[in-house]
XYZ file of C-alpha atoms in Angstrom:
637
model
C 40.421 -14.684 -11.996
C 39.593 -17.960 -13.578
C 35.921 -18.160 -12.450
C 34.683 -15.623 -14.529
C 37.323 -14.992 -17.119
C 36.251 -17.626 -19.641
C 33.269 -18.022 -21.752
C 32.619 -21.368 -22.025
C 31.302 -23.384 -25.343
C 27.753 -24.374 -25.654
C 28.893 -28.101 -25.457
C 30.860 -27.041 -22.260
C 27.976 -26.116 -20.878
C 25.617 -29.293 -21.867
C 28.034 -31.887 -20.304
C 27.391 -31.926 -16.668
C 24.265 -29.256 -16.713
C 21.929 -32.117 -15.094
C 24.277 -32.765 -12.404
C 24.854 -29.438 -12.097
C 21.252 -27.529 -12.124
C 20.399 -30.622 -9.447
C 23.517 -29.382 -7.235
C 22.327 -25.731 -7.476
C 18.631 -26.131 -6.936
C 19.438 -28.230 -3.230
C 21.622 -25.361 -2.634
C 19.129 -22.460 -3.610
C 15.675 -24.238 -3.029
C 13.830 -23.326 0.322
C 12.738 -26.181 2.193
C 8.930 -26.985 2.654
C 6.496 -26.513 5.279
C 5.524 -23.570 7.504
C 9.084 -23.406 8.654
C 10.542 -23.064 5.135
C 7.901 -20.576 4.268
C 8.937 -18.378 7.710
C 12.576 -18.613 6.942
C 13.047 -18.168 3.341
C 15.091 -15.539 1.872
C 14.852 -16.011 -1.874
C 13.854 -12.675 -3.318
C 11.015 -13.901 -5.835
C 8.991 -15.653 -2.855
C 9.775 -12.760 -0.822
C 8.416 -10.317 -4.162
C 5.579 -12.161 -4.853
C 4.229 -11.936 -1.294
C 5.053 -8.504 -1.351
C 2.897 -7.849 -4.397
C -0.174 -10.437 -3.108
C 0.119 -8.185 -0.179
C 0.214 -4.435 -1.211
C -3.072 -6.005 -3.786
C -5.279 -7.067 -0.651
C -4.383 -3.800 0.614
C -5.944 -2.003 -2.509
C -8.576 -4.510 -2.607
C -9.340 -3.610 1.029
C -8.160 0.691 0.402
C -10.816 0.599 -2.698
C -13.929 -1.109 -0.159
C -13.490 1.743 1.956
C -13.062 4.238 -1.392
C -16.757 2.805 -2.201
C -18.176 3.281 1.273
C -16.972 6.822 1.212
C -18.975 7.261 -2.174
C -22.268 5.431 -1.028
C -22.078 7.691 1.660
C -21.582 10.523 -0.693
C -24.448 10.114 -3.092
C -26.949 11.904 -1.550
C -26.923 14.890 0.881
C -27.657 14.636 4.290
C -27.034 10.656 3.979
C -26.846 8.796 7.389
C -24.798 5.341 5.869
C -21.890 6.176 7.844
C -21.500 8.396 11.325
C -19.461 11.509 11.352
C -17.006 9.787 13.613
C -16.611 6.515 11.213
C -16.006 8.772 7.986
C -13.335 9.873 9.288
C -11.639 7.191 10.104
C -12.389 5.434 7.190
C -11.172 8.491 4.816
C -7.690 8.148 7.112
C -6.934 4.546 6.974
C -8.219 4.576 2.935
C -5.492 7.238 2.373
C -2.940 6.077 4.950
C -2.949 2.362 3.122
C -3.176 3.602 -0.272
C -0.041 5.414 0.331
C 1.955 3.259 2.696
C 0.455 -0.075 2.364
C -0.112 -0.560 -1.451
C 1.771 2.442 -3.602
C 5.402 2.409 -2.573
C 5.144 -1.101 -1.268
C 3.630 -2.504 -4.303
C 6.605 -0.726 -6.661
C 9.515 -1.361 -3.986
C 7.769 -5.259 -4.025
C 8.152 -5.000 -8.269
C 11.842 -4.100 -7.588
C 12.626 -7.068 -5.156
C 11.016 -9.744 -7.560
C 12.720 -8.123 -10.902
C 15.785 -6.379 -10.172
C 17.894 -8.933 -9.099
C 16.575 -11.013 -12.289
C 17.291 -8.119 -14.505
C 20.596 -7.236 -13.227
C 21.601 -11.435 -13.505
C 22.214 -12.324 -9.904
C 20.944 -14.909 -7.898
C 19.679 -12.863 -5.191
C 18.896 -9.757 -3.565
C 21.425 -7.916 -1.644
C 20.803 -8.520 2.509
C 18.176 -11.167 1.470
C 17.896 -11.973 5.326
C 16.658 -7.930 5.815
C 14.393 -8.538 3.106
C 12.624 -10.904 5.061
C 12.383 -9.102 7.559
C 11.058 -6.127 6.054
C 8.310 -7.937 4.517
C 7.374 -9.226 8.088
C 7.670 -5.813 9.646
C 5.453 -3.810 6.810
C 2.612 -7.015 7.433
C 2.720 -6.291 10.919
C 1.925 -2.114 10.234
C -0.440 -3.058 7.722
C -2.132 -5.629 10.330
C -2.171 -3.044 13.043
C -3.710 -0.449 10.920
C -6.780 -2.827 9.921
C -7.542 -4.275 13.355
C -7.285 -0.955 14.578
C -10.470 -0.035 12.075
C -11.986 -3.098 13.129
C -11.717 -2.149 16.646
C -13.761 0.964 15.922
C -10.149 2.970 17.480
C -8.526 3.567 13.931
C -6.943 6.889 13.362
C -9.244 9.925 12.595
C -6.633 12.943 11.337
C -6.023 12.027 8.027
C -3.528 10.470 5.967
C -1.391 13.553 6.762
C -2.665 13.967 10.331
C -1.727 17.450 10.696
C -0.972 19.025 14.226
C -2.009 20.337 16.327
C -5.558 17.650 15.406
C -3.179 14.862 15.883
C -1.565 16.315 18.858
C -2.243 15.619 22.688
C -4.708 18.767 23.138
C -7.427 17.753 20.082
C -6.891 14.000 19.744
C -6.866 12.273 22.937
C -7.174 8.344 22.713
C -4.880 6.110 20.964
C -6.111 6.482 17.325
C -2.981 9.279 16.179
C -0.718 7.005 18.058
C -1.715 4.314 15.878
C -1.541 6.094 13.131
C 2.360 7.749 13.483
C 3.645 3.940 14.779
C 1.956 2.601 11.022
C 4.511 5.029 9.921
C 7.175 3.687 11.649
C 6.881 0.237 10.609
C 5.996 1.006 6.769
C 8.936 3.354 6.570
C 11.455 0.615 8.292
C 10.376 -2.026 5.626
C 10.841 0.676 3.117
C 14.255 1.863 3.849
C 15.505 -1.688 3.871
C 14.219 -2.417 0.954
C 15.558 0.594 -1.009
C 19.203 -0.328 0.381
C 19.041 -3.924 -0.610
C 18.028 -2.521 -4.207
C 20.684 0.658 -4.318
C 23.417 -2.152 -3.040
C 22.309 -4.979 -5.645
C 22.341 -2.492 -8.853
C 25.768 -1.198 -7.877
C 27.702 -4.403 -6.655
C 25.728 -7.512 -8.267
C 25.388 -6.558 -11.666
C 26.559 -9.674 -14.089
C 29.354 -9.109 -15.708
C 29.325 -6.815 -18.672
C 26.630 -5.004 -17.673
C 27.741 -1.469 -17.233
C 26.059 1.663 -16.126
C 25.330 2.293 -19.489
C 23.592 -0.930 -20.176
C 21.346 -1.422 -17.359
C 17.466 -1.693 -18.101
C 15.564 1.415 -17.626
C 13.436 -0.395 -14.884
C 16.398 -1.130 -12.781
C 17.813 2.697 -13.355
C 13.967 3.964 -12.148
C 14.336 1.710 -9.142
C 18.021 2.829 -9.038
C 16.847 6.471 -8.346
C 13.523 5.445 -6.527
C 15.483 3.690 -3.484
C 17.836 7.063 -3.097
C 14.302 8.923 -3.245
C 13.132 6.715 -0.390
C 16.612 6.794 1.447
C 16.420 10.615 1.817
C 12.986 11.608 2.089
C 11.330 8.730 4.682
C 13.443 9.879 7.684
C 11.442 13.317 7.526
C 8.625 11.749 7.522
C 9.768 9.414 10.971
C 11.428 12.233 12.277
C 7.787 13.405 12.076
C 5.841 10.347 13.351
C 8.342 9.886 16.016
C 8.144 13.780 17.569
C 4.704 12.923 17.407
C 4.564 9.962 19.890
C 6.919 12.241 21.862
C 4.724 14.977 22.158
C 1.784 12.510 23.238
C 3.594 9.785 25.141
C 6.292 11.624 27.533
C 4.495 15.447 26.958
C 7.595 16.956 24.515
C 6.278 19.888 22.874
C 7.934 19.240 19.726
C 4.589 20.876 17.789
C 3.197 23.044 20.204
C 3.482 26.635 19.916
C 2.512 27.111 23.255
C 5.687 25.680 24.927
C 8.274 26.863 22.118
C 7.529 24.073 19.630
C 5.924 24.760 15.695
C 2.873 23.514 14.467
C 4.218 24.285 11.065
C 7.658 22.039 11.516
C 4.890 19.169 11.081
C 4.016 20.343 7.536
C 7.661 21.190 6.388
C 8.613 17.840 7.821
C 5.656 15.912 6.180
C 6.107 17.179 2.847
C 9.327 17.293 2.487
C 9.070 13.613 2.665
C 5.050 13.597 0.813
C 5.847 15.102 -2.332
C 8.954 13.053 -3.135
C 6.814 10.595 -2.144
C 4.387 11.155 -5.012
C 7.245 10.267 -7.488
C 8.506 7.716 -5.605
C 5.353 6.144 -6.992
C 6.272 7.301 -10.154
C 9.335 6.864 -11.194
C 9.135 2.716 -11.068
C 6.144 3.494 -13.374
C 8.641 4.964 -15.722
C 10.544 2.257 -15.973
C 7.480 -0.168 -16.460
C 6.364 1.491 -19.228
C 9.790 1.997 -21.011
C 10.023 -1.919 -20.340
C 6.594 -2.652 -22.098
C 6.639 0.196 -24.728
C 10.345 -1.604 -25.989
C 9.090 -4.943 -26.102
C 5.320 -4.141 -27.638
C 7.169 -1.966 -30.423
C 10.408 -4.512 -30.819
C 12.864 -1.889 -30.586
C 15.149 0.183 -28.049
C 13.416 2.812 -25.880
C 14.425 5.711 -27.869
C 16.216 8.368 -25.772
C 18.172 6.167 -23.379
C 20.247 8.568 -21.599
C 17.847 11.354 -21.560
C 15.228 9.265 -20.344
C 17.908 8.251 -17.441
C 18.471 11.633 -17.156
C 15.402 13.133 -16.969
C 14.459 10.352 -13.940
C 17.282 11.951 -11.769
C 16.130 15.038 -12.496
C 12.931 14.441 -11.304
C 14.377 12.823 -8.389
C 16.257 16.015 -7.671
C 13.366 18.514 -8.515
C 11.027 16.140 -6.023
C 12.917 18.035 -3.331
C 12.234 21.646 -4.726
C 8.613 21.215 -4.519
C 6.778 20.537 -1.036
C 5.962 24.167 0.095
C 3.585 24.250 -2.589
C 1.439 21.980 -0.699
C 1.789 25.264 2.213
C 0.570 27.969 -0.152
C -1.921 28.697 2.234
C -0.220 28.375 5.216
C 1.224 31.792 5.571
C 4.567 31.586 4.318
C 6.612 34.553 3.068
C 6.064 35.122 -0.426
C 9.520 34.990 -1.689
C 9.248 31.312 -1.030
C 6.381 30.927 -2.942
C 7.144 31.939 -6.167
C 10.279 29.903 -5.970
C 8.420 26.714 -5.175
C 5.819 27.767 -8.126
C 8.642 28.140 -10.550
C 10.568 24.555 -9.143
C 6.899 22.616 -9.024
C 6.389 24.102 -12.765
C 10.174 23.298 -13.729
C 8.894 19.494 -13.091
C 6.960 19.459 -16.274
C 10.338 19.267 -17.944
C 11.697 16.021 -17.461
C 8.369 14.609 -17.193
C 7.744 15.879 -20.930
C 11.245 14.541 -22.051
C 9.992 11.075 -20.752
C 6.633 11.485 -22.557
C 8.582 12.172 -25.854
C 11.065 9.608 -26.299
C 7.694 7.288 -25.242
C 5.973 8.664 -28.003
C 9.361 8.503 -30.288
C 9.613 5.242 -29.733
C 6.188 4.200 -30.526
C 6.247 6.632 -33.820
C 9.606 4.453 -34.750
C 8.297 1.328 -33.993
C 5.010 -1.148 -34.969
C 3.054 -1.592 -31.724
C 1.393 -4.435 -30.849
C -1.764 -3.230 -28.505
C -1.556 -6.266 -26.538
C -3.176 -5.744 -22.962
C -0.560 -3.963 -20.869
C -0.218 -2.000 -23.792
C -3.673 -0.630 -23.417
C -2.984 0.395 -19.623
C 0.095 2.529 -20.869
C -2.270 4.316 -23.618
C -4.295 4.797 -20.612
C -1.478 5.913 -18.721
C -0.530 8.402 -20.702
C -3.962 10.080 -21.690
C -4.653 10.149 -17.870
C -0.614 11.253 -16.178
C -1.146 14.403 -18.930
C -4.567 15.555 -17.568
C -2.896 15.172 -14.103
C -0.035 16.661 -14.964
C -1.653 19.675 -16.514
C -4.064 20.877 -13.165
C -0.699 20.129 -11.516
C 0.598 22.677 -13.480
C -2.898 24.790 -11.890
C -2.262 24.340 -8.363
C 1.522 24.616 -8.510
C 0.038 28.620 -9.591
C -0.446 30.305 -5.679
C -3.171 32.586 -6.846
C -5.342 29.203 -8.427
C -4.228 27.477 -5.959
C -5.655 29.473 -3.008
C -8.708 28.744 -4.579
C -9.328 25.734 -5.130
C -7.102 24.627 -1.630
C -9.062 21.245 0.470
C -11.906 21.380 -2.206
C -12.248 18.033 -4.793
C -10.581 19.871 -7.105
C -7.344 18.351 -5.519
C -8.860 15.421 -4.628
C -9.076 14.760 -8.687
C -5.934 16.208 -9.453
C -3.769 13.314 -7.159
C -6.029 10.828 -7.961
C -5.312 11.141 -11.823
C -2.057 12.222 -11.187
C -1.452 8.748 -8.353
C -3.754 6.548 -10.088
C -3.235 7.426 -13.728
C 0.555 8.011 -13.188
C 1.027 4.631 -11.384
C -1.903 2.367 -11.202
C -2.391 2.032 -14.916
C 1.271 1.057 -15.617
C 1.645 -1.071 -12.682
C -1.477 -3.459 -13.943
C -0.336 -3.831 -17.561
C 3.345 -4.273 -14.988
C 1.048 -7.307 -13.730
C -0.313 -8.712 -17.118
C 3.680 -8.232 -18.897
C 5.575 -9.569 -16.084
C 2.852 -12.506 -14.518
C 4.042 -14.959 -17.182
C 7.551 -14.749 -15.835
C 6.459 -14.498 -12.023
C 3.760 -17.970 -12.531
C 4.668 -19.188 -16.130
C 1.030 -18.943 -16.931
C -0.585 -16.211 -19.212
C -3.060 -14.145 -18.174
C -6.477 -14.145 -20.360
C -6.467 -11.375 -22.778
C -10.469 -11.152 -23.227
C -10.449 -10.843 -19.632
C -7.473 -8.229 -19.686
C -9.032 -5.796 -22.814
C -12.721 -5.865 -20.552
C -10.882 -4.914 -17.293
C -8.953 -2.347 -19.075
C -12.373 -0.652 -20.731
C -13.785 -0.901 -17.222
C -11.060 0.519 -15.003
C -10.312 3.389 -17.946
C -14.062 4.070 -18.307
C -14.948 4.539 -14.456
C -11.928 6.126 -13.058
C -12.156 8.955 -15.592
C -16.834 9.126 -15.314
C -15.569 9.343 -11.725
C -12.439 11.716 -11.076
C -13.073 14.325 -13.733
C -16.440 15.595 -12.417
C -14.224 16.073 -9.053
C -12.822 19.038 -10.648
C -16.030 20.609 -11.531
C -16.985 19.577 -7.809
C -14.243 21.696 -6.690
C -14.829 24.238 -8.734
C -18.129 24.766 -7.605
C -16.323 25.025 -3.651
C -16.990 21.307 -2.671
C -14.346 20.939 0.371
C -12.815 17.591 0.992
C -12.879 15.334 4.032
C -16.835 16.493 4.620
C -18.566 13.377 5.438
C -22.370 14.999 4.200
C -23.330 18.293 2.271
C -26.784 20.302 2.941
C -29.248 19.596 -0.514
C -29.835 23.042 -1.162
C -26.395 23.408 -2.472
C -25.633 22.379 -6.051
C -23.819 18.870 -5.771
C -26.194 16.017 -5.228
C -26.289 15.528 -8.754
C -22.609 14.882 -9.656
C -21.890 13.414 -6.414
C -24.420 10.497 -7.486
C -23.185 10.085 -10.604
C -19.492 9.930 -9.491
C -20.656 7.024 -6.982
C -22.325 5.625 -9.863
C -19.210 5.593 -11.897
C -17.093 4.267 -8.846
C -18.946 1.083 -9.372
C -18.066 0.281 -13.047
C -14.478 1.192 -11.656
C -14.745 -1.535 -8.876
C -15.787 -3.623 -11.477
C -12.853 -3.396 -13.587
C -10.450 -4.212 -10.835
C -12.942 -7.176 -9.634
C -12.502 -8.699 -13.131
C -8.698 -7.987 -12.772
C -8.758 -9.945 -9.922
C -10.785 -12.523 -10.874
C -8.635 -12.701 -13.919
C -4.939 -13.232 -11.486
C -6.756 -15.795 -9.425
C -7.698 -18.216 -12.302
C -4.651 -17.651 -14.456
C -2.316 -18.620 -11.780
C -3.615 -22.507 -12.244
C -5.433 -22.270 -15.351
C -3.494 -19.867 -17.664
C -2.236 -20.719 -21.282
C 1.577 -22.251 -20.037
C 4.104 -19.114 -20.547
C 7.305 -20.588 -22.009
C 10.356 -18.208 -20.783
C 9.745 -15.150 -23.417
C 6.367 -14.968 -24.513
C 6.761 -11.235 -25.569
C 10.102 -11.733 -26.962
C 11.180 -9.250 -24.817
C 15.226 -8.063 -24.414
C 15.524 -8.076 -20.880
C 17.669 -10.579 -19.014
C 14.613 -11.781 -16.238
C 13.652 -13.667 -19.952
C 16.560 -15.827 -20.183
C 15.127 -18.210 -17.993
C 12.423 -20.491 -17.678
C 8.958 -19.578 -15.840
C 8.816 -19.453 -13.799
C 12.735 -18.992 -12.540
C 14.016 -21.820 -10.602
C 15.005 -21.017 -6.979
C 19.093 -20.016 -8.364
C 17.996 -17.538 -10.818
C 20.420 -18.354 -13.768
C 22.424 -21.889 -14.168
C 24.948 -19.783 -15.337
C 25.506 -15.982 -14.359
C 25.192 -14.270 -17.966
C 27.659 -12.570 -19.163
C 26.133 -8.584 -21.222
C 27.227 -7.513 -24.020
C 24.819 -4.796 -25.140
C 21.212 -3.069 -23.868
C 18.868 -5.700 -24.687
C 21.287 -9.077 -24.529
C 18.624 -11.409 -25.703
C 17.915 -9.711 -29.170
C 21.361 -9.145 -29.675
C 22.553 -12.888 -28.687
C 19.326 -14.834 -28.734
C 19.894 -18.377 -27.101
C 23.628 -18.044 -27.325
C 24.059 -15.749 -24.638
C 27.495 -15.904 -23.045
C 28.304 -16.903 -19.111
C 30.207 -17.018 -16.498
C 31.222 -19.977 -14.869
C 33.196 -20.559 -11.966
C 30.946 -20.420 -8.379
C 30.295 -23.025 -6.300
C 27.584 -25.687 -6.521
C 27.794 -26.457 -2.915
C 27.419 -22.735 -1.641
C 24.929 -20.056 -2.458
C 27.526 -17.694 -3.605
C 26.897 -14.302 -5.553
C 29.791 -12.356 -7.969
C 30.360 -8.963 -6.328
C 31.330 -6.563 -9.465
C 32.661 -3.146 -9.568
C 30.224 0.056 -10.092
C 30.621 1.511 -12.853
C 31.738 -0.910 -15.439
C 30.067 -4.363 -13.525
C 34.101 -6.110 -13.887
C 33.799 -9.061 -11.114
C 35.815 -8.398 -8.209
C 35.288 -11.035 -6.133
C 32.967 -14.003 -4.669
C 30.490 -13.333 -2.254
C 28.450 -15.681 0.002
C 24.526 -15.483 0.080
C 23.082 -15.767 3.681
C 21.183 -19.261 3.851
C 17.767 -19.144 5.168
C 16.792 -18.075 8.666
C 13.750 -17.750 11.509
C 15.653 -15.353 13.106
C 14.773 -12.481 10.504
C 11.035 -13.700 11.079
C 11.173 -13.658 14.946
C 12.758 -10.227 14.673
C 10.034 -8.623 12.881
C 7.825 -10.253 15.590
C 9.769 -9.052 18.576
C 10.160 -5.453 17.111
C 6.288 -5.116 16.093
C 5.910 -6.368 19.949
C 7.848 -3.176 21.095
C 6.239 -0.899 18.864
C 2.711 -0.899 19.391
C 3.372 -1.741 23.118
C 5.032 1.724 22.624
C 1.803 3.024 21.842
C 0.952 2.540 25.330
C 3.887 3.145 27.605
C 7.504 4.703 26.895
C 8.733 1.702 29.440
C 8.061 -0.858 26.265
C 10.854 0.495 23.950
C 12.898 -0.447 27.231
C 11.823 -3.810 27.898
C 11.095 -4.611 24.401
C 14.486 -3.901 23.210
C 15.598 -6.864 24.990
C 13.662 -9.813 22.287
C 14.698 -7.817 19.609
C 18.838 -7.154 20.815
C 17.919 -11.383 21.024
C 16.489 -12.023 18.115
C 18.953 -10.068 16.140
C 21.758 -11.934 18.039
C 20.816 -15.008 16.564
C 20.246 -13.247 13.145
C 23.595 -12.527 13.340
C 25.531 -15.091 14.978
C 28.194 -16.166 12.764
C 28.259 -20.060 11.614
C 31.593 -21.684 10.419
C 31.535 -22.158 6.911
C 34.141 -23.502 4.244
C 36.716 -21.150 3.166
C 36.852 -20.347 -0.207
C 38.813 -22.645 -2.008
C 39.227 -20.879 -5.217
């Protein structure tokens, strides 16, 4: 195959690079306007709105977090009605968990794996569009819906039979299971488009045993996603049965189980939690290699330890039932599977540690957030260790004890890596760098707060504080740590305000990048910042784990696809050998309309079983045109 199977000269490369990079960027570029910015496909636009995105939804998740603690503060407050706490304690968990965790990672993965694998695009980049559209439109519906004073009331779990037809009439659980629907759509297309990029658009060279230990933690994230979010629509959707058309899918009454709701919505909720964080792994192996300027020590077993806790995720949701009656042979073997867990995760914490030992660390901003990371993910892990226990477990069950214990473990296992994520990769993604004054101050602030205000949650469990109370009488014993948690929630605000403030004015006013300020290995470095709309001038061709230490500026390429025609090499699985050129869909409306036409049909859904009818007809339109094929040149190689 002569497009791939030489490695041409430096000087081969200089003659005709102008003529070329001009011919490529027409072909890749996305035109301007508000049609170009509907229609575009390229995966780093696509990424970064992703990220902007899932942010606004923290921003938005930690207003609510605050008005939850002002109204905690003092007993017997009156800030917020009974009826408004709980909606706002459902929509602050149901968009921390659907609209800014997995997003947010899954957004990472569309912006950096194709650059770290050395393609020019994401797999299906027209269904990447369109998931981004379709996870807007949930995370639209869910907000108006609070506006509206009618946002969902049951919880981020909304347990039956409270979010069934008998105890929650009205629209609000509706809402709430059709969120589901479109967050999970946008996240199984997403996990596809990364599961089918890592296995067939690798560049050449790179084999399985070469790929960066971010794209292997999204590797095994997407399959996590693939098998566990159709429990959790199964769920959703046997929930609008039940209160649409009058199945009894839950209800014990007519045959049906309110427990199927909890086996259903953990199966999917506890893989869910490492879901979160297994891109986190990969971040911090990422940062960790470059800060110390040496390999991640333990490659392989740090691989292997991520698919084993992708396997063990599976093994563990009853114990989030141990107090639901189940038979007690099941218990002890989801104790022993949740505490089995603490294996991999410790393998991962030691070659961390190993390779910061063997290295000479430079604590450059994100490297604070993964010191942060990994004081905080061991506290976590340690009272997960506690509640995986039944007897310990049963006692501290709904009180803050577990409120703390997922916050450190959510928070400290993914938050902190995925901001020093932002301040390591924002160079690349803006070619501006982010202030480091600004950076160490945010750090001391979000560190400082989140632990002045999670930690005393244990002690407030302990002491039998339940969650999801929206007051507490004064004569019991928690006014005092409740205020000074609230108090402590508002140095943690202020962290992530300077944070904020921080991304804002870098992206015009940073210190200009260059293409690998860190020095770091990875192939997203080998290009300028930030990347032009093909990616790489030439696909590169890998010769080792970290390809820019080992060949610097002479990395070799691949030459041989067209100028004229986005085009992609297609490579086999295992050892990335090309096979074969593949065309890159051009950019489209139709992937934009789609998302509009099937949001249309969903939430009418809400309302009448006669809209997935009628509504199917716009979308089996829309998707029509999406499809329809266009002549195009035949390959002339």
């Amino acid at each position: 195959m002569r497009w791939f199977g030489k490695i041409p000269s430096p000087a081969d490369l200089a003659a005709g690079d102008e003529k070329a990079e001009a011919a490529l960027r027409r072909t890749w570029s996305t035109p301007t306007g508000v049609l170009g910015a509907l229609s575009t496909v390229d995966h780093k636009i696509i990424g970064r709105r992703y990220i902007a995105t899932a942010f606004v939804f923290l921003m938005l998740g930690g207003v609510l977090a605050l008005a939850m603690r002002l109204q905690l503060a003092f007993p017997e407050a009156r800030f917020i009605s009974a009826d408004r706490y709980n909606q706002i304690f459902t929509v602050h968990g149901s968009n921390m968990m659907f609209l800014f965790a997995v997003p947010v990672m899954e957004a990472m993965a569309v912006y950096l794996v194709p650059l770290m694998v050395g393609t020019r695009n994401i797999a299906f980049p027209r269904l990447n569009a369109f998931s981004y559209w379709i996870f807007l439109a949930g995370g639209l519906l869910l907000w108006i819906s609070l506006a509206l004073d009618t946002a969902p009331d049951v919880g981020w779990f909304a347990y039956v039979p409270l979010a069934g037809p008998q105890y929650g009439p009205g629209k609000r659980a509706d809402i709430w299971a059709q969120m589901i629907t479109f967050t999970e759509v946008s996240a199984l297309a997403v996990a596809v488009e990364i599961v089918v990029t890592v296995f067939k658009l690798r560049a050449p060279g790179m084999s399985l045993d070469r790929i960066p230990i971010f794209v292997w933690s999204m590797l095994v994230t997407a399959f996590l996603v693939i098998m566990a979010m159709p429990a959790i629509m199964l769920a959703s959707s046997s929930l609008i049965l039940d209160r649409l058309v009058g199945t009894q899918f839950f209800n014990p009454a007519e045959g049906g189980d309110a427990l199927l709701w909890q086996h259903l919505f953990w199966f999917f909720g506890h893989p869910e939690v490492y879901i979160i964080f297994l891109p986190a792994v990969g971040m911090v192996s990422a940062m960790i290699s470059t800060f110390t300027q040496r390999p991640t020590f333990g490659y392989l077993p740090l691989v292997l330890a991520m698919i084993a806790t992708g396997v063990l995720a599976f093994g563990l949701w009853v114990h989030h039932m141990f107090v639901a009656g189940l038979p007690r042979v099941g218990s002890s073997f989801f104790t022993a599977s949740s505490m089995a867990i603490a294996i991999p995760a410790g393998t991962q914490i030691f070659c961390w540690l190993a390779t910061l030992w063997d290295g000479r660390p430079i604590f450059k901003t994100p490297m604070l957030f993964i010191i942060g990371f990994l004081i905080t993910f061991v506290i976590g892990g340690l009272t997960g260790v506690m509640v995986a226990s039944v007897p310990f477990d049963t006692q501290v069950h709904d009180t803050y004890f577990v409120v703390a214990h997922f916050h450190y473990v959510l928070i400290g296992g993914s938050v902190f890596p995925l901001i020093g994520a932002i301040y390591y990769w924002f160079p690349k993604m803006t070619g501006r760098m982010m202030s480091e004054t600004l950076g160490r101050w945010a750090f001391g602030l979000i560190f400082t707060g989140f632990h002045l205000t999670f930690f005393p949650m244990h002690i407030l469990g302990l002491q039998g504080m339940p969650r999801r109370v929206y007051t507490y009488p004064p004569e019991l014993p928690w006014a005092g740590l409740n205020l000074f948690v609230s108090l402590s929630a508002v140095i943690l605000a202020a962290g992530f305000l300077i944070f904020f403030i921080d991304v804002l004015r870098s992206v015009r006013h940073g210190p200009e990048a260059g293409s690998n300020p860190w020095n770091a290995s990875t192939l997203e470095w080998a290009m300028p910042s930030p990347p032009p709309p093909y990616n790489f001038r030439h696909i590169p061709v890998v010769e080792s784990r970290e390809p820019l230490w080992t060949s610097g500026e002479t990395l070799p390429v691949a030459t041989g696809l067209r100028l004229d025609r986005r085009e992609l090499i297609v490579s086999s699985v295992a050892a990335a050998d090309p096979e074969a050129r593949e065309a890159s869909p051009a950019d489209s409306i139709w992937p934009f309309l789609a998302a509009i036409a099937t949001s249309i049909m969903l939430i009418a859904s809400i309302f009448s079983p006669w809209a997935v009818i009628w509504g199917a007809i716009p979308v089996a339109i829309t998707l029509t045109g999406w499809f329809w094929p266009k002549q195009t040149p035949e390959d002339e190689s």
